[in-house]
Amino acid sequence: MWPNASFNRPLIWGGVIALCLMPWLPGLELRLCALIPVILAGADILRLMRRLHLRRELLEAAVHLSSDGLLISDSQNKVLAVNAAFSRITGYAPEEIIGRNPSLLSSGRHDEDFYRRYWQALAVHGYWEGEVWNRRKQGDEYPEWLRARRMERAGEVFHIALFSDISRHKAREEDLQRIGLEDTLTGLPNRRRLSDLMVSRLGSLRAGEALDLALIDIDALKSINDSLGTEGGDRLLKLFARRLTELARGGVAGRIGGDEFVILRTTAGGDHGEWIEELRSTLTQPLEVDDQILHLALSIGSCRAPEDGRDPEVVMQRLESALYAAKRHGRNIDMRFQPALDSGADLQLGLANDLRAALESHGQLQLHYQCQHQASTGKVSSVEALLRWQHPLRGPVSPADFVPLAERHGLMLRLGNWVLREAVQQQANWRRAGHRLCIWVNVSALQLIQGNFEASLAALLLEYDVPADSIGLELTESVLLDERAGDISRRLATLRSRGHQIAVDDFGTGYSSLSYLKDLPVDKLKLDRAFIRSLPGERSDAAITMAVLAMAKGLGMEMIAEGVETAEQREYLVSHGCGWIQGFYFSRPAPAADVIERLNGYESGQLSMAMA
């Protein structure tokens, strides 16, 4: 509230009347009495002046504290006043701008028509708002968001302009646009931008021209990162990207994944094989990173358009087919696409289309659940959700076939989200029926990288009224070490704080990094079935199993052994302190209804299930 700044009118009028009557009053005493209202009226006027002065000081302080620049001009557009933010933004002190025309700030970017519309809006509507580019005293141009108002008082016209410097906002917009088209680490075009460039290059091919493409994978990049550290690995990728850019020479180089780069060129009769040899020769030259000399091994898949296809999607799929063929043949080799290279290419493409259709339809995809048992008693408290695909023509399709297919054809994110929703929905059904089984769900790298995973999961749990502690999350070692997932430790800690348990799946089969494991908020390790299969007879597997069990115990984690199929394996694991087992010895994966039928109304934590 502003301090009261109004006259005490009866008191003022009384003082005026007394002052007028004083000369006519007889006697000193009456005159002195008449002086009292005069003095009181004068005091009231003084109070009013002080409060008006206070109001002015408060307004000036508020104006100068504002982060927005303020400029007031007259009808001739001469500056009357500015605030401190004006000087801070433009570089002009008040004495340098007052009395001058604000056109002093003009950047020259706007034409006469722009300013005509500006003044017309003020004259007609009394208000204008929009983006303006001006020039600071130092000479650099900057964008501002300007709000201007026209005021008319006592026959005089004034203009009040309030503006904010939006340079940072514009820079963020440009960064976001650039990030959408560039790889943030190397600055090379990303997959989206490369796709646009490929469409452009294919569409502009003239008679006799071809487009050569190569997809390059740095073999064993994760082990290099383990040796150099994350920052060293980033420096390596930047050096590699710089070398690849130098090779492009009028072509295009880009990065589409953690260890995958693309280079393409338009050529008129150039030899494709010689080009690939030049790429390999140059890109495998030693690189020095952190005083270490590195010799890279590269797998290269290549193709040529329009010989190998004109459609950009087809060309990219064939490029990927060539790369995967190179990897299958032992890595560190080159493969050019040809139909005989992957005789099942058309079959695979058709199967990928069928998988897309399965995601849209109902009934083909289904979750089966395999129980996880307490090793010593057989009691069940949780299940793992496993995806199954019943193809309408081919019958059951193995996850070993359709999961890599989903990864290659960009379906992994949709597939992972489908599994997550189905598992949460099933959990809601089980809880309504009184069953308390924690469902473990596998989380892919793409879900963490592209899918706004934490927010999506929280929304899903809220939609079905399912508590977080009833959905466990399994991540493989490769996901935990994928740099694209960001600060994985912080993200897992957030999920864990909400109530989710975290497990490392297939432990021991990937690029194990004990330093990562030590720092990550993980509840359980799932020892891969590869180490269980030969127990207890195979000495090396037994030694690895005992070591992992000891490590898990030392880190305060529980251990789940996968693929337990025999009584001997179970007894060995129990004798060495393994808490939980999963495998055919107790139960095979089954549809939700079959799992509940086996539970047969018992509380999950009180049931010992018979062997499958």
PDB file of C-alpha atoms in Angstrom, residues 77-316:
ATOM      1  CA  ASN A  77      10.855  11.523 -29.572  1.00  0.00           C
ATOM      2  CA  LYS A  78      13.547  13.192 -27.477  1.00  0.00           C
ATOM      3  CA  VAL A  79      14.651  11.106 -24.507  1.00  0.00           C
ATOM      4  CA  LEU A  80      13.473  12.526 -21.170  1.00  0.00           C
ATOM      5  CA  ALA A  81      14.608   9.802 -18.768  1.00  0.00           C
ATOM      6  CA  VAL A  82      16.185   6.336 -18.586  1.00  0.00           C
ATOM      7  CA  ASN A  83      16.830   3.890 -15.760  1.00  0.00           C
ATOM      8  CA  ALA A  84      19.953   2.057 -14.609  1.00  0.00           C
ATOM      9  CA  ALA A  85      19.066  -1.104 -16.568  1.00  0.00           C
ATOM     10  CA  PHE A  86      18.970   0.962 -19.768  1.00  0.00           C
ATOM     11  CA  SER A  87      22.573   2.028 -19.208  1.00  0.00           C
ATOM     12  CA  ARG A  88      23.613  -1.506 -18.258  1.00  0.00           C
ATOM     13  CA  ILE A  89      22.087  -3.019 -21.404  1.00  0.00           C
ATOM     14  CA  THR A  90      22.988  -0.343 -23.972  1.00  0.00           C
ATOM     15  CA  GLY A  91      26.224   1.002 -22.501  1.00  0.00           C
ATOM     16  CA  TYR A  92      24.965   4.620 -22.672  1.00  0.00           C
ATOM     17  CA  ALA A  93      25.008   6.719 -19.488  1.00  0.00           C
ATOM     18  CA  PRO A  94      21.899   8.903 -18.869  1.00  0.00           C
ATOM     19  CA  GLU A  95      23.715  12.124 -19.796  1.00  0.00           C
ATOM     20  CA  GLU A  96      24.738  10.564 -23.141  1.00  0.00           C
ATOM     21  CA  ILE A  97      21.180   9.779 -24.246  1.00  0.00           C
ATOM     22  CA  ILE A  98      18.857  12.289 -22.537  1.00  0.00           C
ATOM     23  CA  GLY A  99      17.767  14.940 -25.016  1.00  0.00           C
ATOM     24  CA  ARG A 100      18.735  12.805 -28.007  1.00  0.00           C
ATOM     25  CA  ASN A 101      16.663  10.642 -30.347  1.00  0.00           C
ATOM     26  CA  PRO A 102      16.537   6.883 -29.501  1.00  0.00           C
ATOM     27  CA  SER A 103      17.370   6.166 -33.153  1.00  0.00           C
ATOM     28  CA  LEU A 104      20.938   6.452 -31.869  1.00  0.00           C
ATOM     29  CA  LEU A 105      20.471   2.789 -30.823  1.00  0.00           C
ATOM     30  CA  SER A 106      19.304   1.549 -34.233  1.00  0.00           C
ATOM     31  CA  SER A 107      21.146  -1.490 -35.591  1.00  0.00           C
ATOM     32  CA  GLY A 108      20.079  -0.902 -39.179  1.00  0.00           C
ATOM     33  CA  ARG A 109      18.421  -4.317 -39.381  1.00  0.00           C
ATOM     34  CA  HIS A 110      14.891  -2.904 -39.601  1.00  0.00           C
ATOM     35  CA  ASP A 111      13.646  -1.001 -42.641  1.00  0.00           C
ATOM     36  CA  GLU A 112      11.441   2.086 -42.813  1.00  0.00           C
ATOM     37  CA  ASP A 113       8.317  -0.049 -43.161  1.00  0.00           C
ATOM     38  CA  PHE A 114       9.031  -1.678 -39.788  1.00  0.00           C
ATOM     39  CA  TYR A 115       9.234   1.653 -38.002  1.00  0.00           C
ATOM     40  CA  ARG A 116       6.175   2.962 -39.866  1.00  0.00           C
ATOM     41  CA  ARG A 117       4.118   0.046 -38.527  1.00  0.00           C
ATOM     42  CA  TYR A 118       5.586   0.632 -35.058  1.00  0.00           C
ATOM     43  CA  TRP A 119       4.512   4.307 -34.905  1.00  0.00           C
ATOM     44  CA  GLN A 120       1.175   3.523 -36.502  1.00  0.00           C
ATOM     45  CA  ALA A 121       0.416   0.925 -33.810  1.00  0.00           C
ATOM     46  CA  LEU A 122       1.258   3.445 -31.074  1.00  0.00           C
ATOM     47  CA  ALA A 123      -0.912   6.113 -32.667  1.00  0.00           C
ATOM     48  CA  VAL A 124      -3.925   3.845 -33.243  1.00  0.00           C
ATOM     49  CA  HIS A 125      -3.766   1.383 -30.350  1.00  0.00           C
ATOM     50  CA  GLY A 126      -1.480   3.198 -27.938  1.00  0.00           C
ATOM     51  CA  TYR A 127       0.624   0.040 -27.525  1.00  0.00           C
ATOM     52  CA  TRP A 128       3.230  -2.068 -29.390  1.00  0.00           C
ATOM     53  CA  GLU A 129       5.144  -5.190 -28.407  1.00  0.00           C
ATOM     54  CA  GLY A 130       7.727  -7.227 -30.296  1.00  0.00           C
ATOM     55  CA  GLU A 131      11.345  -8.138 -30.967  1.00  0.00           C
ATOM     56  CA  VAL A 132      13.781  -5.401 -31.986  1.00  0.00           C
ATOM     57  CA  TRP A 133      17.476  -5.552 -32.824  1.00  0.00           C
ATOM     58  CA  ASN A 134      19.485  -2.585 -31.506  1.00  0.00           C
ATOM     59  CA  ARG A 135      23.143  -1.652 -31.215  1.00  0.00           C
ATOM     60  CA  ARG A 136      25.067  -1.092 -27.978  1.00  0.00           C
ATOM     61  CA  LYS A 137      27.484   1.765 -27.487  1.00  0.00           C
ATOM     62  CA  GLN A 138      30.354  -0.725 -27.981  1.00  0.00           C
ATOM     63  CA  GLY A 139      29.010  -1.491 -31.462  1.00  0.00           C
ATOM     64  CA  ASP A 140      27.687  -5.036 -31.027  1.00  0.00           C
ATOM     65  CA  GLU A 141      24.116  -5.782 -32.022  1.00  0.00           C
ATOM     66  CA  TYR A 142      21.695  -7.467 -29.641  1.00  0.00           C
ATOM     67  CA  PRO A 143      18.016  -8.538 -29.646  1.00  0.00           C
ATOM     68  CA  GLU A 144      15.545  -7.062 -27.165  1.00  0.00           C
ATOM     69  CA  TRP A 145      11.900  -7.632 -26.378  1.00  0.00           C
ATOM     70  CA  LEU A 146      10.261  -4.195 -26.441  1.00  0.00           C
ATOM     71  CA  ARG A 147       6.939  -3.039 -24.984  1.00  0.00           C
ATOM     72  CA  ALA A 148       6.009   0.554 -25.824  1.00  0.00           C
ATOM     73  CA  ARG A 149       3.042   2.674 -24.710  1.00  0.00           C
ATOM     74  CA  ARG A 150       1.796   6.089 -25.812  1.00  0.00           C
ATOM     75  CA  MET A 151       0.403   8.410 -23.112  1.00  0.00           C
ATOM     76  CA  GLU A 152      -1.247  11.810 -23.468  1.00  0.00           C
ATOM     77  CA  ARG A 153      -1.391  14.148 -20.468  1.00  0.00           C
ATOM     78  CA  ALA A 154      -2.389  17.836 -20.394  1.00  0.00           C
ATOM     79  CA  GLY A 155      -2.156  18.047 -24.145  1.00  0.00           C
ATOM     80  CA  GLU A 156       1.348  16.590 -24.236  1.00  0.00           C
ATOM     81  CA  VAL A 157       2.312  13.203 -25.701  1.00  0.00           C
ATOM     82  CA  PHE A 158       4.834  10.870 -24.077  1.00  0.00           C
ATOM     83  CA  HIS A 159       6.218   7.456 -25.054  1.00  0.00           C
ATOM     84  CA  ILE A 160       7.257   4.884 -22.464  1.00  0.00           C
ATOM     85  CA  ALA A 161       9.394   1.967 -23.678  1.00  0.00           C
ATOM     86  CA  LEU A 162      10.277  -1.029 -21.498  1.00  0.00           C
ATOM     87  CA  PHE A 163      12.677  -3.626 -22.936  1.00  0.00           C
ATOM     88  CA  SER A 164      14.666  -6.694 -21.900  1.00  0.00           C
ATOM     89  CA  ASP A 165      17.851  -8.084 -23.430  1.00  0.00           C
ATOM     90  CA  ILE A 166      16.987 -11.504 -24.908  1.00  0.00           C
ATOM     91  CA  SER A 167      20.474 -12.339 -26.215  1.00  0.00           C
ATOM     92  CA  ARG A 168      20.800 -15.391 -23.964  1.00  0.00           C
ATOM     93  CA  HIS A 169      17.320 -16.581 -24.842  1.00  0.00           C
ATOM     94  CA  LYS A 170      18.083 -16.294 -28.554  1.00  0.00           C
ATOM     95  CA  ALA A 171      21.394 -18.072 -28.023  1.00  0.00           C
ATOM     96  CA  ARG A 172      19.588 -20.913 -26.241  1.00  0.00           C
ATOM     97  CA  GLU A 173      17.140 -21.169 -29.138  1.00  0.00           C
ATOM     98  CA  GLU A 174      20.028 -21.373 -31.580  1.00  0.00           C
ATOM     99  CA  ASP A 175      21.775 -23.944 -29.382  1.00  0.00           C
ATOM    100  CA  LEU A 176      18.637 -26.070 -29.235  1.00  0.00           C
ATOM    101  CA  GLN A 177      18.270 -25.869 -32.997  1.00  0.00           C
ATOM    102  CA  ARG A 178      21.933 -26.732 -33.465  1.00  0.00           C
ATOM    103  CA  ILE A 179      21.739 -29.594 -30.937  1.00  0.00           C
ATOM    104  CA  GLY A 180      18.801 -30.969 -32.891  1.00  0.00           C
ATOM    105  CA  LEU A 181      20.981 -31.208 -36.000  1.00  0.00           C
ATOM    106  CA  GLU A 182      24.518 -31.685 -34.657  1.00  0.00           C
ATOM    107  CA  ASP A 183      26.319 -34.172 -32.495  1.00  0.00           C
ATOM    108  CA  THR A 184      27.060 -32.210 -29.324  1.00  0.00           C
ATOM    109  CA  LEU A 185      30.515 -33.711 -28.786  1.00  0.00           C
ATOM    110  CA  THR A 186      32.047 -33.517 -32.259  1.00  0.00           C
ATOM    111  CA  GLY A 187      29.899 -30.870 -33.940  1.00  0.00           C
ATOM    112  CA  LEU A 188      29.295 -33.233 -36.871  1.00  0.00           C
ATOM    113  CA  PRO A 189      25.822 -33.659 -38.373  1.00  0.00           C
ATOM    114  CA  ASN A 190      23.760 -36.136 -36.358  1.00  0.00           C
ATOM    115  CA  ARG A 191      21.498 -38.903 -37.690  1.00  0.00           C
ATOM    116  CA  ARG A 192      18.599 -36.522 -38.339  1.00  0.00           C
ATOM    117  CA  ARG A 193      20.739 -34.005 -40.208  1.00  0.00           C
ATOM    118  CA  LEU A 194      22.517 -36.772 -42.138  1.00  0.00           C
ATOM    119  CA  SER A 195      19.175 -38.144 -43.249  1.00  0.00           C
ATOM    120  CA  ASP A 196      18.233 -34.728 -44.664  1.00  0.00           C
ATOM    121  CA  LEU A 197      21.612 -34.381 -46.380  1.00  0.00           C
ATOM    122  CA  MET A 198      21.327 -37.871 -47.840  1.00  0.00           C
ATOM    123  CA  VAL A 199      17.896 -37.062 -49.278  1.00  0.00           C
ATOM    124  CA  SER A 200      19.314 -33.872 -50.794  1.00  0.00           C
ATOM    125  CA  ARG A 201      22.364 -35.602 -52.271  1.00  0.00           C
ATOM    126  CA  LEU A 202      20.346 -38.484 -53.707  1.00  0.00           C
ATOM    127  CA  GLY A 203      17.845 -36.085 -55.232  1.00  0.00           C
ATOM    128  CA  SER A 204      20.534 -33.977 -56.889  1.00  0.00           C
ATOM    129  CA  LEU A 205      22.447 -36.830 -58.561  1.00  0.00           C
ATOM    130  CA  ARG A 206      22.942 -36.214 -62.281  1.00  0.00           C
ATOM    131  CA  ALA A 207      23.468 -38.718 -65.056  1.00  0.00           C
ATOM    132  CA  GLY A 208      26.712 -40.630 -64.515  1.00  0.00           C
ATOM    133  CA  GLU A 209      27.027 -39.620 -60.850  1.00  0.00           C
ATOM    134  CA  ALA A 210      26.858 -41.881 -57.813  1.00  0.00           C
ATOM    135  CA  LEU A 211      26.749 -41.426 -54.057  1.00  0.00           C
ATOM    136  CA  ASP A 212      29.336 -43.426 -52.095  1.00  0.00           C
ATOM    137  CA  LEU A 213      28.517 -44.070 -48.438  1.00  0.00           C
ATOM    138  CA  ALA A 214      30.485 -45.690 -45.637  1.00  0.00           C
ATOM    139  CA  LEU A 215      29.354 -46.539 -42.107  1.00  0.00           C
ATOM    140  CA  ILE A 216      32.388 -46.773 -39.811  1.00  0.00           C
ATOM    141  CA  ASP A 217      32.412 -48.410 -36.387  1.00  0.00           C
ATOM    142  CA  ILE A 218      35.322 -47.976 -33.956  1.00  0.00           C
ATOM    143  CA  ASP A 219      35.854 -51.476 -32.602  1.00  0.00           C
ATOM    144  CA  ALA A 220      36.189 -51.953 -28.831  1.00  0.00           C
ATOM    145  CA  LEU A 221      35.557 -48.285 -28.042  1.00  0.00           C
ATOM    146  CA  LYS A 222      34.261 -49.167 -24.584  1.00  0.00           C
ATOM    147  CA  SER A 223      37.525 -50.845 -23.623  1.00  0.00           C
ATOM    148  CA  ILE A 224      39.371 -47.762 -24.897  1.00  0.00           C
ATOM    149  CA  ASN A 225      37.146 -45.586 -22.715  1.00  0.00           C
ATOM    150  CA  ASP A 226      37.881 -47.808 -19.733  1.00  0.00           C
ATOM    151  CA  SER A 227      41.583 -47.237 -20.344  1.00  0.00           C
ATOM    152  CA  LEU A 228      41.495 -43.498 -21.107  1.00  0.00           C
ATOM    153  CA  GLY A 229      38.533 -42.472 -18.980  1.00  0.00           C
ATOM    154  CA  THR A 230      35.487 -40.599 -20.246  1.00  0.00           C
ATOM    155  CA  GLU A 231      37.328 -37.352 -20.987  1.00  0.00           C
ATOM    156  CA  GLY A 232      40.115 -39.160 -22.813  1.00  0.00           C
ATOM    157  CA  GLY A 233      37.561 -41.105 -24.828  1.00  0.00           C
ATOM    158  CA  ASP A 234      35.856 -37.843 -25.788  1.00  0.00           C
ATOM    159  CA  ARG A 235      39.166 -36.398 -26.971  1.00  0.00           C
ATOM    160  CA  LEU A 236      39.716 -39.494 -29.098  1.00  0.00           C
ATOM    161  CA  LEU A 237      36.304 -39.113 -30.739  1.00  0.00           C
ATOM    162  CA  LYS A 238      36.966 -35.432 -31.488  1.00  0.00           C
ATOM    163  CA  LEU A 239      40.310 -36.267 -33.113  1.00  0.00           C
ATOM    164  CA  PHE A 240      38.706 -39.045 -35.136  1.00  0.00           C
ATOM    165  CA  ALA A 241      35.889 -36.711 -36.230  1.00  0.00           C
ATOM    166  CA  ARG A 242      38.410 -34.070 -37.309  1.00  0.00           C
ATOM    167  CA  ARG A 243      40.304 -36.613 -39.392  1.00  0.00           C
ATOM    168  CA  LEU A 244      37.076 -37.874 -40.953  1.00  0.00           C
ATOM    169  CA  THR A 245      36.017 -34.309 -41.822  1.00  0.00           C
ATOM    170  CA  GLU A 246      39.328 -33.716 -43.591  1.00  0.00           C
ATOM    171  CA  LEU A 247      38.664 -36.826 -45.670  1.00  0.00           C
ATOM    172  CA  ALA A 248      35.193 -35.646 -46.696  1.00  0.00           C
ATOM    173  CA  ARG A 249      36.548 -32.988 -49.133  1.00  0.00           C
ATOM    174  CA  GLY A 250      33.243 -31.667 -50.432  1.00  0.00           C
ATOM    175  CA  GLY A 251      31.318 -34.613 -49.072  1.00  0.00           C
ATOM    176  CA  VAL A 252      29.635 -35.024 -45.703  1.00  0.00           C
ATOM    177  CA  ALA A 253      30.846 -36.611 -42.471  1.00  0.00           C
ATOM    178  CA  GLY A 254      28.582 -37.281 -39.491  1.00  0.00           C
ATOM    179  CA  ARG A 255      28.183 -39.195 -36.252  1.00  0.00           C
ATOM    180  CA  ILE A 256      25.070 -41.304 -35.687  1.00  0.00           C
ATOM    181  CA  GLY A 257      25.964 -43.128 -32.479  1.00  0.00           C
ATOM    182  CA  GLY A 258      28.519 -43.590 -29.756  1.00  0.00           C
ATOM    183  CA  ASP A 259      31.078 -45.350 -31.959  1.00  0.00           C
ATOM    184  CA  GLU A 260      29.471 -45.071 -35.413  1.00  0.00           C
ATOM    185  CA  PHE A 261      30.344 -42.457 -38.042  1.00  0.00           C
ATOM    186  CA  VAL A 262      29.101 -41.927 -41.594  1.00  0.00           C
ATOM    187  CA  ILE A 263      30.890 -40.391 -44.559  1.00  0.00           C
ATOM    188  CA  LEU A 264      29.440 -39.862 -48.012  1.00  0.00           C
ATOM    189  CA  ARG A 265      30.633 -38.340 -51.268  1.00  0.00           C
ATOM    190  CA  THR A 266      29.218 -37.618 -54.704  1.00  0.00           C
ATOM    191  CA  THR A 267      31.426 -39.067 -57.431  1.00  0.00           C
ATOM    192  CA  ALA A 268      31.430 -39.335 -61.210  1.00  0.00           C
ATOM    193  CA  GLY A 269      33.076 -42.662 -61.926  1.00  0.00           C
ATOM    194  CA  GLY A 270      35.379 -42.831 -58.891  1.00  0.00           C
ATOM    195  CA  ASP A 271      36.390 -46.303 -57.750  1.00  0.00           C
ATOM    196  CA  HIS A 272      34.417 -47.275 -54.644  1.00  0.00           C
ATOM    197  CA  GLY A 273      36.961 -49.809 -53.416  1.00  0.00           C
ATOM    198  CA  GLU A 274      39.863 -47.361 -53.675  1.00  0.00           C
ATOM    199  CA  TRP A 275      37.854 -44.803 -51.697  1.00  0.00           C
ATOM    200  CA  ILE A 276      37.276 -47.302 -48.897  1.00  0.00           C
ATOM    201  CA  GLU A 277      40.981 -48.197 -48.884  1.00  0.00           C
ATOM    202  CA  GLU A 278      41.852 -44.507 -48.569  1.00  0.00           C
ATOM    203  CA  LEU A 279      39.418 -44.150 -45.672  1.00  0.00           C
ATOM    204  CA  ARG A 280      40.885 -47.105 -43.816  1.00  0.00           C
ATOM    205  CA  SER A 281      44.477 -46.091 -44.493  1.00  0.00           C
ATOM    206  CA  THR A 282      43.948 -42.570 -43.169  1.00  0.00           C
ATOM    207  CA  LEU A 283      41.596 -43.313 -40.286  1.00  0.00           C
ATOM    208  CA  THR A 284      43.757 -46.093 -38.854  1.00  0.00           C
ATOM    209  CA  GLN A 285      46.847 -43.904 -38.620  1.00  0.00           C
ATOM    210  CA  PRO A 286      47.958 -43.751 -34.955  1.00  0.00           C
ATOM    211  CA  LEU A 287      46.286 -41.145 -32.755  1.00  0.00           C
ATOM    212  CA  GLU A 288      47.932 -39.604 -29.702  1.00  0.00           C
ATOM    213  CA  VAL A 289      45.615 -39.072 -26.738  1.00  0.00           C
ATOM    214  CA  ASP A 290      46.918 -38.164 -23.282  1.00  0.00           C
ATOM    215  CA  ASP A 291      50.470 -39.194 -24.229  1.00  0.00           C
ATOM    216  CA  GLN A 292      49.226 -42.603 -25.399  1.00  0.00           C
ATOM    217  CA  ILE A 293      49.575 -43.793 -28.985  1.00  0.00           C
ATOM    218  CA  LEU A 294      46.378 -45.536 -30.085  1.00  0.00           C
ATOM    219  CA  HIS A 295      45.932 -47.805 -33.109  1.00  0.00           C
ATOM    220  CA  LEU A 296      42.243 -48.065 -33.952  1.00  0.00           C
ATOM    221  CA  ALA A 297      40.503 -51.102 -35.400  1.00  0.00           C
ATOM    222  CA  LEU A 298      37.603 -50.203 -37.689  1.00  0.00           C
ATOM    223  CA  SER A 299      34.691 -52.172 -39.100  1.00  0.00           C
ATOM    224  CA  ILE A 300      33.395 -50.508 -42.273  1.00  0.00           C
ATOM    225  CA  GLY A 301      30.191 -51.193 -44.163  1.00  0.00           C
ATOM    226  CA  SER A 302      29.661 -49.411 -47.472  1.00  0.00           C
ATOM    227  CA  CYS A 303      27.321 -49.101 -50.409  1.00  0.00           C
ATOM    228  CA  ARG A 304      26.798 -46.985 -53.516  1.00  0.00           C
ATOM    229  CA  ALA A 305      23.619 -45.275 -54.682  1.00  0.00           C
ATOM    230  CA  PRO A 306      21.721 -45.540 -56.939  1.00  0.00           C
ATOM    231  CA  GLU A 307      23.317 -48.926 -57.641  1.00  0.00           C
ATOM    232  CA  ASP A 308      22.346 -50.246 -54.204  1.00  0.00           C
ATOM    233  CA  GLY A 309      19.108 -48.270 -53.963  1.00  0.00           C
ATOM    234  CA  ARG A 310      17.626 -44.818 -54.419  1.00  0.00           C
ATOM    235  CA  ASP A 311      15.352 -44.578 -51.398  1.00  0.00           C
ATOM    236  CA  PRO A 312      17.223 -43.022 -48.423  1.00  0.00           C
ATOM    237  CA  GLU A 313      15.766 -45.511 -45.922  1.00  0.00           C
ATOM    238  CA  VAL A 314      16.701 -48.471 -48.099  1.00  0.00           C
ATOM    239  CA  VAL A 315      20.207 -47.084 -48.633  1.00  0.00           C
ATOM    240  CA  MET A 316      20.690 -46.638 -44.880  1.00  0.00           C
TER     241      MET A 316
END
